[in-house]
Coordinates of C-alpha atoms and ligand atoms in Angstrom, one line a residue:
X906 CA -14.4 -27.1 19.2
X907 CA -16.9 -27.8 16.4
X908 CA -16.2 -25.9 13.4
X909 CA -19.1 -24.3 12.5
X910 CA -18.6 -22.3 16.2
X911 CA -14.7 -21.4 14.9
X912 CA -15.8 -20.0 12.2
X913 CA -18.6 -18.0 13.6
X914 CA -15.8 -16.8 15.9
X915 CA -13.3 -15.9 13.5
X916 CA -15.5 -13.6 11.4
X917 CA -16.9 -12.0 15.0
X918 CA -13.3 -10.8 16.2
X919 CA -13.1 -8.8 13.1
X920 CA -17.4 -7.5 13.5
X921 CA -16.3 -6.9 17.6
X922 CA -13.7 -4.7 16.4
X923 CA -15.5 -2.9 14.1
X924 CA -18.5 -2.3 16.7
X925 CA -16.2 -0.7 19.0
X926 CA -14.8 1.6 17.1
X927 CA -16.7 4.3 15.8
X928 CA -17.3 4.2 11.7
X929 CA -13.8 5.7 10.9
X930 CA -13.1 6.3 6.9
X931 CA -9.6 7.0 6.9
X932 CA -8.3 9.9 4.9
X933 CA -6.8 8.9 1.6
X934 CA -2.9 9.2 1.2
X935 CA -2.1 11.9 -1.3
X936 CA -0.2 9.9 -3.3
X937 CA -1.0 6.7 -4.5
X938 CA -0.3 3.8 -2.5
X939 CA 2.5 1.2 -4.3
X940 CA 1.7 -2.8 -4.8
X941 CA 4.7 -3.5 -2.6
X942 CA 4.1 -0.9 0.2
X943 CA 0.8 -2.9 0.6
X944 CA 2.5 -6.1 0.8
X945 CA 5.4 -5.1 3.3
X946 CA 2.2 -2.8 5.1
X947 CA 1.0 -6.1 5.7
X948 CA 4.1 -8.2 6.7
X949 CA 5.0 -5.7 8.9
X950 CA 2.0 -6.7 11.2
X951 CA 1.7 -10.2 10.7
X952 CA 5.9 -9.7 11.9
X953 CA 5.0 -8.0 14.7
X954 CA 2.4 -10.1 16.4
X955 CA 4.5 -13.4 15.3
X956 CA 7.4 -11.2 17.2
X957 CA 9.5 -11.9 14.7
X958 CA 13.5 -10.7 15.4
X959 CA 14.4 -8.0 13.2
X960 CA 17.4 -9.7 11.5
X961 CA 15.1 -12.6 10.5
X962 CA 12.6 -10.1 9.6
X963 CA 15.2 -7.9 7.1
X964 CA 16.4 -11.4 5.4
X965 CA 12.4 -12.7 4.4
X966 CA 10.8 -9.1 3.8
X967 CA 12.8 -8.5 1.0
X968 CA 13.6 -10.1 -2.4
X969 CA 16.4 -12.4 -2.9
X970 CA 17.4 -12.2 -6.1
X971 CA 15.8 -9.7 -9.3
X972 CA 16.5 -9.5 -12.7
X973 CA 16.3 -6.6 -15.5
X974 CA 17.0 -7.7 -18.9
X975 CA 16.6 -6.0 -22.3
X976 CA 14.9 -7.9 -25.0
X977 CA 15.0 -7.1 -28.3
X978 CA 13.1 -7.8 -31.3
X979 CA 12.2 -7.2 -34.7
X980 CA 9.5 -6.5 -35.5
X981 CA 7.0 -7.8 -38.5
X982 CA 7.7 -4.0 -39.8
X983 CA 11.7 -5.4 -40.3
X984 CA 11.8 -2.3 -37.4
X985 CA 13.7 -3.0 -33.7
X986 CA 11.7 -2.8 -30.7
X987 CA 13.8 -2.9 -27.1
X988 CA 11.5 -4.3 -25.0
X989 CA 12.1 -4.4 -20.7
X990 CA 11.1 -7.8 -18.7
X991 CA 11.7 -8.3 -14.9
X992 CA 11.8 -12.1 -13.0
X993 CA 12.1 -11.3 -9.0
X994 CA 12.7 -14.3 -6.9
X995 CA 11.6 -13.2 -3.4
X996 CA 12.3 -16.1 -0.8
X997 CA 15.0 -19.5 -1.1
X998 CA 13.3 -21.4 2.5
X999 CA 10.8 -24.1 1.1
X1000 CA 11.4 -25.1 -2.3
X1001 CA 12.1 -23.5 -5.1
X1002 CA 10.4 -20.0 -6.7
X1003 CA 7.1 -20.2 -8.6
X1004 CA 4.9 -17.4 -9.8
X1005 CA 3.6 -16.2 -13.4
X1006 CA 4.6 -14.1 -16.2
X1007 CA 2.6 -11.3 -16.4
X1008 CA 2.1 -8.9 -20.0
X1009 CA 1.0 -5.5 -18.9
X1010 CA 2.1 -2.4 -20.1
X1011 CA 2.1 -1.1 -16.1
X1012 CA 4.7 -4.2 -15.5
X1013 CA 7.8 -2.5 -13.6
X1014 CA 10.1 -3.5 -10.7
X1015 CA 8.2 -2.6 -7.7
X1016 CA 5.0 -4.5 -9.3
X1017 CA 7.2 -7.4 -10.1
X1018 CA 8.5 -7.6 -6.6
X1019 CA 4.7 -7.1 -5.2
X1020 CA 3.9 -10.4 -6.7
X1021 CA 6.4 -12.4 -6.1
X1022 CA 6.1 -11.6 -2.6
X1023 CA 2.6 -12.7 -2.6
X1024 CA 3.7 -15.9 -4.0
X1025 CA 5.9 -16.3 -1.3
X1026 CA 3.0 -16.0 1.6
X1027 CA 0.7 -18.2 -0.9
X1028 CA 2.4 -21.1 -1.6
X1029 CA 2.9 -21.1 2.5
X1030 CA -0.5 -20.9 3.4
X1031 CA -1.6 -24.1 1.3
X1032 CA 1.6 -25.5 2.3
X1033 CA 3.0 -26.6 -1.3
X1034 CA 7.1 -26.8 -1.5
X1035 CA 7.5 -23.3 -2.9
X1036 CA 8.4 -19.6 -2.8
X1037 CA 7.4 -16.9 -4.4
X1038 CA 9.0 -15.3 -7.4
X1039 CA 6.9 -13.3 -10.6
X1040 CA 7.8 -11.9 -13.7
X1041 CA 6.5 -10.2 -16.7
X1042 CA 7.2 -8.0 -19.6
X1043 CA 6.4 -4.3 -19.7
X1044 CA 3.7 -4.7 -22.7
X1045 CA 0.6 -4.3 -24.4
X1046 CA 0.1 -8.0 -25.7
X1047 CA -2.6 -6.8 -27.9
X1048 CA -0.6 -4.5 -30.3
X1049 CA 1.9 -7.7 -31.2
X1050 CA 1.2 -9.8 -33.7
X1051 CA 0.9 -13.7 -33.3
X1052 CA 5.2 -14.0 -34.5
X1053 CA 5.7 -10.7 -32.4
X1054 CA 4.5 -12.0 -29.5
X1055 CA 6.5 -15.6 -29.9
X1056 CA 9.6 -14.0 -30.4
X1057 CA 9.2 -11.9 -27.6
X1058 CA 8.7 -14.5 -25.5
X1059 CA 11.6 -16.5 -26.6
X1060 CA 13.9 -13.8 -26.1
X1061 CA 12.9 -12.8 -22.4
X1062 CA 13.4 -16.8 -21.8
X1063 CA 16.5 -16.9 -22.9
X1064 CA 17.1 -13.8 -21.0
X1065 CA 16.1 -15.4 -17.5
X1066 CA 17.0 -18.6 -18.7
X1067 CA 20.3 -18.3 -16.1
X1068 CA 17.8 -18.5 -13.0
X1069 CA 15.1 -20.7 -14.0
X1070 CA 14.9 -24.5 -14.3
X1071 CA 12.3 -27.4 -12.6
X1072 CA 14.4 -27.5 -9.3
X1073 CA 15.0 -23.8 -9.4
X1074 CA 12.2 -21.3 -10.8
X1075 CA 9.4 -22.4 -12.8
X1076 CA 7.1 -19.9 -14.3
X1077 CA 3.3 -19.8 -14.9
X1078 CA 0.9 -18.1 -17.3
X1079 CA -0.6 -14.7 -14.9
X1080 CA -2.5 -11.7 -16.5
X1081 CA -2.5 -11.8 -20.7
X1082 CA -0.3 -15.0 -20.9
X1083 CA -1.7 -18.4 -21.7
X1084 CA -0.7 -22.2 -21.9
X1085 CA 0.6 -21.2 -25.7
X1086 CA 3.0 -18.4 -23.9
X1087 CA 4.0 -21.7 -21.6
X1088 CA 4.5 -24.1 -25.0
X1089 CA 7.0 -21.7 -26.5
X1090 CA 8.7 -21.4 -23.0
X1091 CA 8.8 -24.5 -22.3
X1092 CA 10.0 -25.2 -26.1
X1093 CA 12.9 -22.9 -26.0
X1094 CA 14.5 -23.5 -22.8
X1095 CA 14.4 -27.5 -23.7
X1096 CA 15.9 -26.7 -26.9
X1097 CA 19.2 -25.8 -24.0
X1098 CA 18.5 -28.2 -21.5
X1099 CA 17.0 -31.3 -23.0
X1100 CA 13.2 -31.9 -22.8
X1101 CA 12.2 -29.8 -19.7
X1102 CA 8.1 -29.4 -19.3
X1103 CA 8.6 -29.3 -15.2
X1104 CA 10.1 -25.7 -16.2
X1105 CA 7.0 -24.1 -16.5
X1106 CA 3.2 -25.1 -15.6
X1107 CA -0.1 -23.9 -17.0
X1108 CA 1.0 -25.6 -20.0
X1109 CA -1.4 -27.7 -22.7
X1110 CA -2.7 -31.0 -21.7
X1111 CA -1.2 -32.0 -25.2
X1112 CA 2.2 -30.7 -23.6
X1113 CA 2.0 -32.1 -19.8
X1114 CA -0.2 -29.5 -18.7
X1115 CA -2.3 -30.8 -15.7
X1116 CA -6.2 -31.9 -16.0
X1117 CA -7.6 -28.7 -14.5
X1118 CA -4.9 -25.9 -14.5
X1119 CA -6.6 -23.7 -16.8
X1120 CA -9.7 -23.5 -14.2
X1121 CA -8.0 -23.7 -10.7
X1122 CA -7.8 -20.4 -9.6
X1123 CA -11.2 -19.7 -10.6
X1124 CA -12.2 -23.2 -8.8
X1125 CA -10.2 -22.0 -5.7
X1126 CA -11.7 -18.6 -5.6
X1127 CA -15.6 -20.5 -5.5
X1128 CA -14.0 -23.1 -2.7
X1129 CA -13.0 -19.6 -1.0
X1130 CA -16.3 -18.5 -1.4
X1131 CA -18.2 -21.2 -0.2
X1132 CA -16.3 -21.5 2.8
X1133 CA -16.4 -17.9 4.2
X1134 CA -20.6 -18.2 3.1
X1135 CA -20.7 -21.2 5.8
X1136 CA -18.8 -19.1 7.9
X1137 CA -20.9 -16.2 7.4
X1138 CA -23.8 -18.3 7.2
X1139 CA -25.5 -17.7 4.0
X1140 CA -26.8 -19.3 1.1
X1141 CA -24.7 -18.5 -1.7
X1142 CA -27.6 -19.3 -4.3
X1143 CA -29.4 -16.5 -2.4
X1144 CA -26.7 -13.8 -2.7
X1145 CA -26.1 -11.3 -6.3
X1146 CA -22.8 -11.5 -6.9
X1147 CA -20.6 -9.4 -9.3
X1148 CA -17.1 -9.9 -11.0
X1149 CA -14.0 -7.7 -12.4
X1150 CA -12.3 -9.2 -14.6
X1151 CA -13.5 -12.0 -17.3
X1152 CA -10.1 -13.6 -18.4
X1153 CA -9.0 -17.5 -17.3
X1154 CA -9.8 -16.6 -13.4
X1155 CA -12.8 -14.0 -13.9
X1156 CA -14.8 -16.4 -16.5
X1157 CA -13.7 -19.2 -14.7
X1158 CA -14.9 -17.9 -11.6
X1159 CA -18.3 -17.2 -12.9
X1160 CA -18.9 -20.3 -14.6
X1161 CA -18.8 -22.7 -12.1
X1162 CA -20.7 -20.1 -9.6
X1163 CA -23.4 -20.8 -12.2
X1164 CA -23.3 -24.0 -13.3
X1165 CA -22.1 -26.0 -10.2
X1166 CA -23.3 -23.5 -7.0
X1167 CA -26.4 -22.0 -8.7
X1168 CA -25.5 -18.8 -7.8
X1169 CA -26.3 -15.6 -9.6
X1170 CA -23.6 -13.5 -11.1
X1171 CA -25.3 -10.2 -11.8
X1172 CA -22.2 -8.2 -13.1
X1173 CA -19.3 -9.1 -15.3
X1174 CA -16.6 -6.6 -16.8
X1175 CA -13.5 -6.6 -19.1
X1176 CA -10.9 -3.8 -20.1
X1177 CA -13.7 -2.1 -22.0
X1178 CA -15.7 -1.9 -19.5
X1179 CA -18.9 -4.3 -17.6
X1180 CA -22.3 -5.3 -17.6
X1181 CA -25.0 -5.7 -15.4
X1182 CA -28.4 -7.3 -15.0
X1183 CA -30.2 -8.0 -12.0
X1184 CA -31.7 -10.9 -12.6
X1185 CA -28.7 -12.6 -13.6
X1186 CA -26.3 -13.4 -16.2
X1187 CA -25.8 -16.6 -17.8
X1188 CA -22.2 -17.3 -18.2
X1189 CA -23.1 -19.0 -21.6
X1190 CA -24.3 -15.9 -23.0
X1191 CA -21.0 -13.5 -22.1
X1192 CA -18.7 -16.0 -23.2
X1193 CA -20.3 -16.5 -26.8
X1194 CA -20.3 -12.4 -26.6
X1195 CA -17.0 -12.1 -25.3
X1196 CA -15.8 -14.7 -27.7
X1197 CA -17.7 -13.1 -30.9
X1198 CA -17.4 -9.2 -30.2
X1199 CA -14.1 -9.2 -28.1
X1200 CA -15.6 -8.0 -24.9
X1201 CA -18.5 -8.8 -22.9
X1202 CA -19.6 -5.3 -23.4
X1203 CA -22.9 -4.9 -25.1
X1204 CA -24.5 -8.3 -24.2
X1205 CA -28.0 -8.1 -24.8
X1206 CA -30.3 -7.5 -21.9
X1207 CA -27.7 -6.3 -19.7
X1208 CA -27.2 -2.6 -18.8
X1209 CA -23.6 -1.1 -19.1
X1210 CA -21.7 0.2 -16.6
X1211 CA -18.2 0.9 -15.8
X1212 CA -15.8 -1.1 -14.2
X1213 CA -15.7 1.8 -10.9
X1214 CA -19.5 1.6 -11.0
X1215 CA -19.6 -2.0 -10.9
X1216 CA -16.9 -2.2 -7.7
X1217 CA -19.4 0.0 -6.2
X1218 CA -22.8 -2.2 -6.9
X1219 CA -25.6 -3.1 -5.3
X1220 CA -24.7 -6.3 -4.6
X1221 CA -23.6 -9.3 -1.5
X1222 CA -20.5 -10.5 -2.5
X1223 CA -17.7 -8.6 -5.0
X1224 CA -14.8 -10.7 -6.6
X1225 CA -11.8 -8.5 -8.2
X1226 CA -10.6 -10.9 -11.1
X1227 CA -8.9 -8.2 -13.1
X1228 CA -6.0 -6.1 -11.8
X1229 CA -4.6 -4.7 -8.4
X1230 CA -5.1 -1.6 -6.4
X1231 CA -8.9 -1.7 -7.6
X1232 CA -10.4 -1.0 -4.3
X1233 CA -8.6 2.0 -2.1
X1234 CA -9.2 4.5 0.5
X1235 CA -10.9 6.8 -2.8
X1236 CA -13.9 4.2 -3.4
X1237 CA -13.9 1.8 -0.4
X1238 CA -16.8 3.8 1.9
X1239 CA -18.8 2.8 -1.5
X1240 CA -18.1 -1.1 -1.9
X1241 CA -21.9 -2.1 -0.8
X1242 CA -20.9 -6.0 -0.9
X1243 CA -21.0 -7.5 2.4
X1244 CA -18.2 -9.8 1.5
X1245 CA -14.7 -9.4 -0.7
X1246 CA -13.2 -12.4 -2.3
X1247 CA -9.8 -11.6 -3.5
X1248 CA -9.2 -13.5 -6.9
X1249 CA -6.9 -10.8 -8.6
X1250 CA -3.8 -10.3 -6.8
X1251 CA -3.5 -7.0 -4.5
X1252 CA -7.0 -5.6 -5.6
X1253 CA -7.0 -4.2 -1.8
X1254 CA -4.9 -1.2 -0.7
X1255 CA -4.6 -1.1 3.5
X1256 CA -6.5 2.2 3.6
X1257 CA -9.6 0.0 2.0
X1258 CA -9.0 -2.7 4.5
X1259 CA -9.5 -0.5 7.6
X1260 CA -12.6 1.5 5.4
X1261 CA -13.4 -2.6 5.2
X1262 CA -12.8 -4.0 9.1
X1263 CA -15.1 -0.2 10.4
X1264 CA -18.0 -1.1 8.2
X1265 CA -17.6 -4.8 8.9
X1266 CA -16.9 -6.0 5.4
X1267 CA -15.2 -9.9 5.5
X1268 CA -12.8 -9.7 2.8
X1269 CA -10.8 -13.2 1.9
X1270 CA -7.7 -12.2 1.0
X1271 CA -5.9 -13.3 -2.4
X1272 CA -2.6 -15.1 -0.9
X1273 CA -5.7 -17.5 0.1
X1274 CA -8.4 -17.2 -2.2
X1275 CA -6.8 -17.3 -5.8
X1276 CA -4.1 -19.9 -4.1
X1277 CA -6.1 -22.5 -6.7
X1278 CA -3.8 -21.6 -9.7
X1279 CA -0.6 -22.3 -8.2
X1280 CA -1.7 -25.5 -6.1
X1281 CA -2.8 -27.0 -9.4
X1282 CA 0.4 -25.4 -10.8
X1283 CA 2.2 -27.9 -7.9
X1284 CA 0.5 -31.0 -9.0
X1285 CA 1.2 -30.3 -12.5
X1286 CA 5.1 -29.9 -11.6
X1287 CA 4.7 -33.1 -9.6
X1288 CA 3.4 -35.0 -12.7
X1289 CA 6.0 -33.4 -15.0
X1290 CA 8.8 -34.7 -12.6
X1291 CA 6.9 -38.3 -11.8
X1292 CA 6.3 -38.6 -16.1
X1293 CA 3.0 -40.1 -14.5
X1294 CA -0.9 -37.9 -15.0
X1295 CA -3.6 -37.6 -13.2
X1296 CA -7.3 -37.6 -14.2
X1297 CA -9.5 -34.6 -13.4
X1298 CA -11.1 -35.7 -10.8
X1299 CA -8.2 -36.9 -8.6
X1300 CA -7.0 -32.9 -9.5
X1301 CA -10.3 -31.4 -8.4
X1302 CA -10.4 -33.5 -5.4
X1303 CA -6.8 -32.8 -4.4
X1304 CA -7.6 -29.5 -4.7
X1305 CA -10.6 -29.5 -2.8
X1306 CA -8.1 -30.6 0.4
X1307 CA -6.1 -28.2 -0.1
X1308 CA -8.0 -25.5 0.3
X1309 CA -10.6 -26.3 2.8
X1310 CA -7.9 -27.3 5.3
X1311 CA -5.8 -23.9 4.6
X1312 CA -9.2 -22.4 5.5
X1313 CA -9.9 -24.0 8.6
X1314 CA -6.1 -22.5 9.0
X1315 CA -5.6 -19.5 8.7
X1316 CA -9.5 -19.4 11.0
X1317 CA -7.4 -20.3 13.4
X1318 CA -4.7 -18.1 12.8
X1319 CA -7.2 -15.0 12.7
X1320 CA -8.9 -16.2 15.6
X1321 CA -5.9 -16.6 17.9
X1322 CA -4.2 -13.3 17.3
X1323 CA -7.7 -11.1 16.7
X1324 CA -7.1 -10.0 13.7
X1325 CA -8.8 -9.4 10.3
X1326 CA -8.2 -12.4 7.8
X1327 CA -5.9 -11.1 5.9
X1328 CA -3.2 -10.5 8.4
X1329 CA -4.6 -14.0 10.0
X1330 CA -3.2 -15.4 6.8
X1331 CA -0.3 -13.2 6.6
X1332 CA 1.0 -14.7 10.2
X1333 CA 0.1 -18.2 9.0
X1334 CA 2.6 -17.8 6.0
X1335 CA 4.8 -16.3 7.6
X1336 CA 5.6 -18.8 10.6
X1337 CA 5.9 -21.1 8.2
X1338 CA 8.5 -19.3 5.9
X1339 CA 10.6 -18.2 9.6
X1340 CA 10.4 -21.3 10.4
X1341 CA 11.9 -23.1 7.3
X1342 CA 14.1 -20.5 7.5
X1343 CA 15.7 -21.0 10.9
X1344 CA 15.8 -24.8 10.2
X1345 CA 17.8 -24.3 6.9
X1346 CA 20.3 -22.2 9.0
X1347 CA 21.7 -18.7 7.2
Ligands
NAD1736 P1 -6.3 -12.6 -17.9 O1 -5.4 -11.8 -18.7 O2 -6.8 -13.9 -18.4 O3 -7.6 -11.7 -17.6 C1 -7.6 -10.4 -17.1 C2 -9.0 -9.8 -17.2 O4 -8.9 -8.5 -16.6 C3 -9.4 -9.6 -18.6 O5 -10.9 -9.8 -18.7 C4 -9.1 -8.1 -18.9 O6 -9.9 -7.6 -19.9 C5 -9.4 -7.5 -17.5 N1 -8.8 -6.3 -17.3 C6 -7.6 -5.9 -17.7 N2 -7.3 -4.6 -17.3 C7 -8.4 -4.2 -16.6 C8 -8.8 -3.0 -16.0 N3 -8.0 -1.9 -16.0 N4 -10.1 -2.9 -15.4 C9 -10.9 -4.0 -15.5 N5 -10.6 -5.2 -16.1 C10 -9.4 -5.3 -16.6 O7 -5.7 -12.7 -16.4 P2 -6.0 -13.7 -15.3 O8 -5.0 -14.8 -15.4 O9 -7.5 -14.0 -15.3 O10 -5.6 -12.9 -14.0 C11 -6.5 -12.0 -13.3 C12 -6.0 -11.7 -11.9 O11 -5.9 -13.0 -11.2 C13 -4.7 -11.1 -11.9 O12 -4.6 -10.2 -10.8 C14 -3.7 -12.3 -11.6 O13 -2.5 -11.9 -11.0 C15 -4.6 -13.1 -10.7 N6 -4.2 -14.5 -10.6 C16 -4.2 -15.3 -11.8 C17 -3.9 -16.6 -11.7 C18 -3.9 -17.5 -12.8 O14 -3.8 -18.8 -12.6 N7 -4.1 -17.1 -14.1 C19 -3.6 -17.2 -10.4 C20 -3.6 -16.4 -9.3 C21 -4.0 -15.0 -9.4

């Protein structure tokens, strides 16, 4: 079959549902729904068509390993500050854990094991030898000094230094942590085990970082994009799109949607809130505004708006780059975009997802779509362990591989079973993990 008609078909089983069914917006839950009951909402299906047996099903829900540790410091006051950091290793069938450090001050357990879930069904779907594991540091990064935050971040590595190592765990930079964060890891767990720059990734160039980390997830998220728009057959240059979220995957995101698609990004937005202009734009601009003013609030020409108005714009195609649980079964009925692409991790609650299958809303999920970062993340491990680099372009074009063929996939995943694309990729992920698993032997 030619693969224009797969993907014609893929996106139709989820629009034949939809038609068949009357427009059903499911009552929100009372209370909120959790990070992780989302993920394990979503295994539980993708288990259930794959048949999975329950025994096999108990041992790869679940995490296999998670770690609390205190971490003290001082602070540039002279006072003590006890700080509380998590690293949750979910799986042990393909390789070993991978997944970022995150600094939030809403970092706790049941976030932490969320993610590294997540990781787990990601590094499946583009088939790279990992599993999932996350971590992070319950903490607003932005009220620590430069030395404050160092210290911090030698601590917690020395903390989790038991279970990580290049064959064993090997973190990444995720939401407010950055190749410097990666430098001083990778610095103070060599200064115990002898140089060591496969321990982490998203490191500096200057350090062994990979051509291309900083920007993969963002250049994953437009490869995600331009697939489901030949899918869905439209022009992408033709379409407003707006974005939450201008960090490393938000601005990355939006840059090369400009300056490589041509398309128009007519809404941006940071912690402080978004902006919006019809007619466009330029990435230039927002980035010489973030840069100068500290958010890309206020950029000249645009009109502000919050970052629940701009989830609920007037626009074809929304990408969540900021946080999770952005889009629930409170604002869903109101998402006008035609198509979701996930970039943040768990932006989508299920109660949005069925709002999103009734009104026929294609939503690529994130354990594809923002699958970039870690994929890059792999080839930068590789080179660490090889002492050998690649240029840019042999990155890019790796990468490009990678996540067209996952596409064409988990397509065929979705198609076979009849399910949404999500849950397509869910079942994709998780054969693969069952069946490492059964080969490997308990
Ligand atoms: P980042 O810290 O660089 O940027 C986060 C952005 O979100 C910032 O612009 C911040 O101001 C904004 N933000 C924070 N709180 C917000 C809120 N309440 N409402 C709206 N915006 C808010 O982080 P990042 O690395 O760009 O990560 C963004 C998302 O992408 C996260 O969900 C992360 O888990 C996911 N992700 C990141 C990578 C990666 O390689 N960095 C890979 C895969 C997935």
């Amino acid at each position: 079959m030619k693969k224009k008609t797969v993907h014609k078909k893929v996106f139709a089983a989820v629009s034949k549902k939809a038609a068949v069914q009357p427009l059903r917006i499911p009552v929100p839950s009372e209370t909120p729904i959790s990070a992780y009951d989302v993920v394990l909402h979503n295994f539980d299906i993708a288990a259930a068509k794959l048949q999975l047996s329950d025994e096999l099903k108990q041992l790869i829900k679940t995490p296999d390993r998670e770690l609390r540790v205190e971490l003290p410091i001082i602070m540039d006051n002279g006072k003590l500050n006890t700080l509380i950091g998590y690293r949750v290793q979910h799986n042990n069938a393909r390789g070993p854990n991978k997944g970022g450090i995150r600094y939030h001050p809403d970092v706790d357990l049941d976030e932490v094991r969320a993610l590294s879930s997540l990781m787990t069904w990601k590094t499946a779907i583009v088939d790279i030898p990992f599993v999932g594991a996350k971590g992070g540091i319950a903490v607003d990064p932005r009220q620590l000094s430069t030395g404050e935050l160092e210290r911090l971040t030698r601590v917690f590595t020395q903390k989790i230094d038991c279970i990580i190592g290049p064959s064993e765990d090997i973190p990444a930079p995720d939401v407010n942590t950055n190749a410097q964060v990666m430098s001083w890891m990778m610095d103070q767990y060599s200064r115990r085990h002898g140089h060591s720059p496969a321990v982490v990734t998203g490191k500096p160039v200057e350090l062994g970082g990979s051509a291309g980390r900083e920007e993969a997830t963002g250049r994953g998220v437009c490869i995600a994009l331009r697939e489901a728009s030949k899918a869905l057959k439209f022009d992408i240059k033709k379409t407003a799109i707006a974005v939450q979220g201008f960090g490393n995957v938000g601005a990355h995101t939006a840059r090369i949607l400009e300056e490589e698609i041509g398309a128009k990004v007519v809404a941006v937005s940071d912690v402080k809130g978004g902006v919006y202009n019809p007619r466009g734009i330029r990435f230039k601009d927002a980035m010489e505004h973030a840069a100068g003013t500290g958010s890309v609030v206020g950029l000249k020409g645009a009109a502000k708006i919050s970052n629940a108005e701009l989830l609920e714009l007037k626009c074809d195609v929304l990408i969540p780059a900021a946080l999770g649980g952005q889009l629930h079964g409170r604002n869903a009925d109101r998402v006008k975009a035609k198509l979701i692409v996930e970039a943040a991790n768990g932006p989508t609650t299920y109660e949005a997802d069925e709002v999103f299958a009734a009104k026929k809303v294609a939503v690529v999920p994130d354990i594809y779509a923002n699958a970039g970062g870690v994929t890059v993340s792999y080839f930068e491990w590789a080179q660490n362990l090889q002492q050998f680099r690649w240029d840019y372009a042999r990155v890019v074009a790796e990468l490009e591989k990678v996540m067209t063929k996952s596409f064409a996939e988990i397509v065929k995943c979705t198609e076979r079973y009849n399910v949404t694309m999500r849950i397509g990729a869910y079942i994709l992920a998780l054969d693969r993990v069952a069946k490492a698993t059964k080969l490997r032997g308990i």
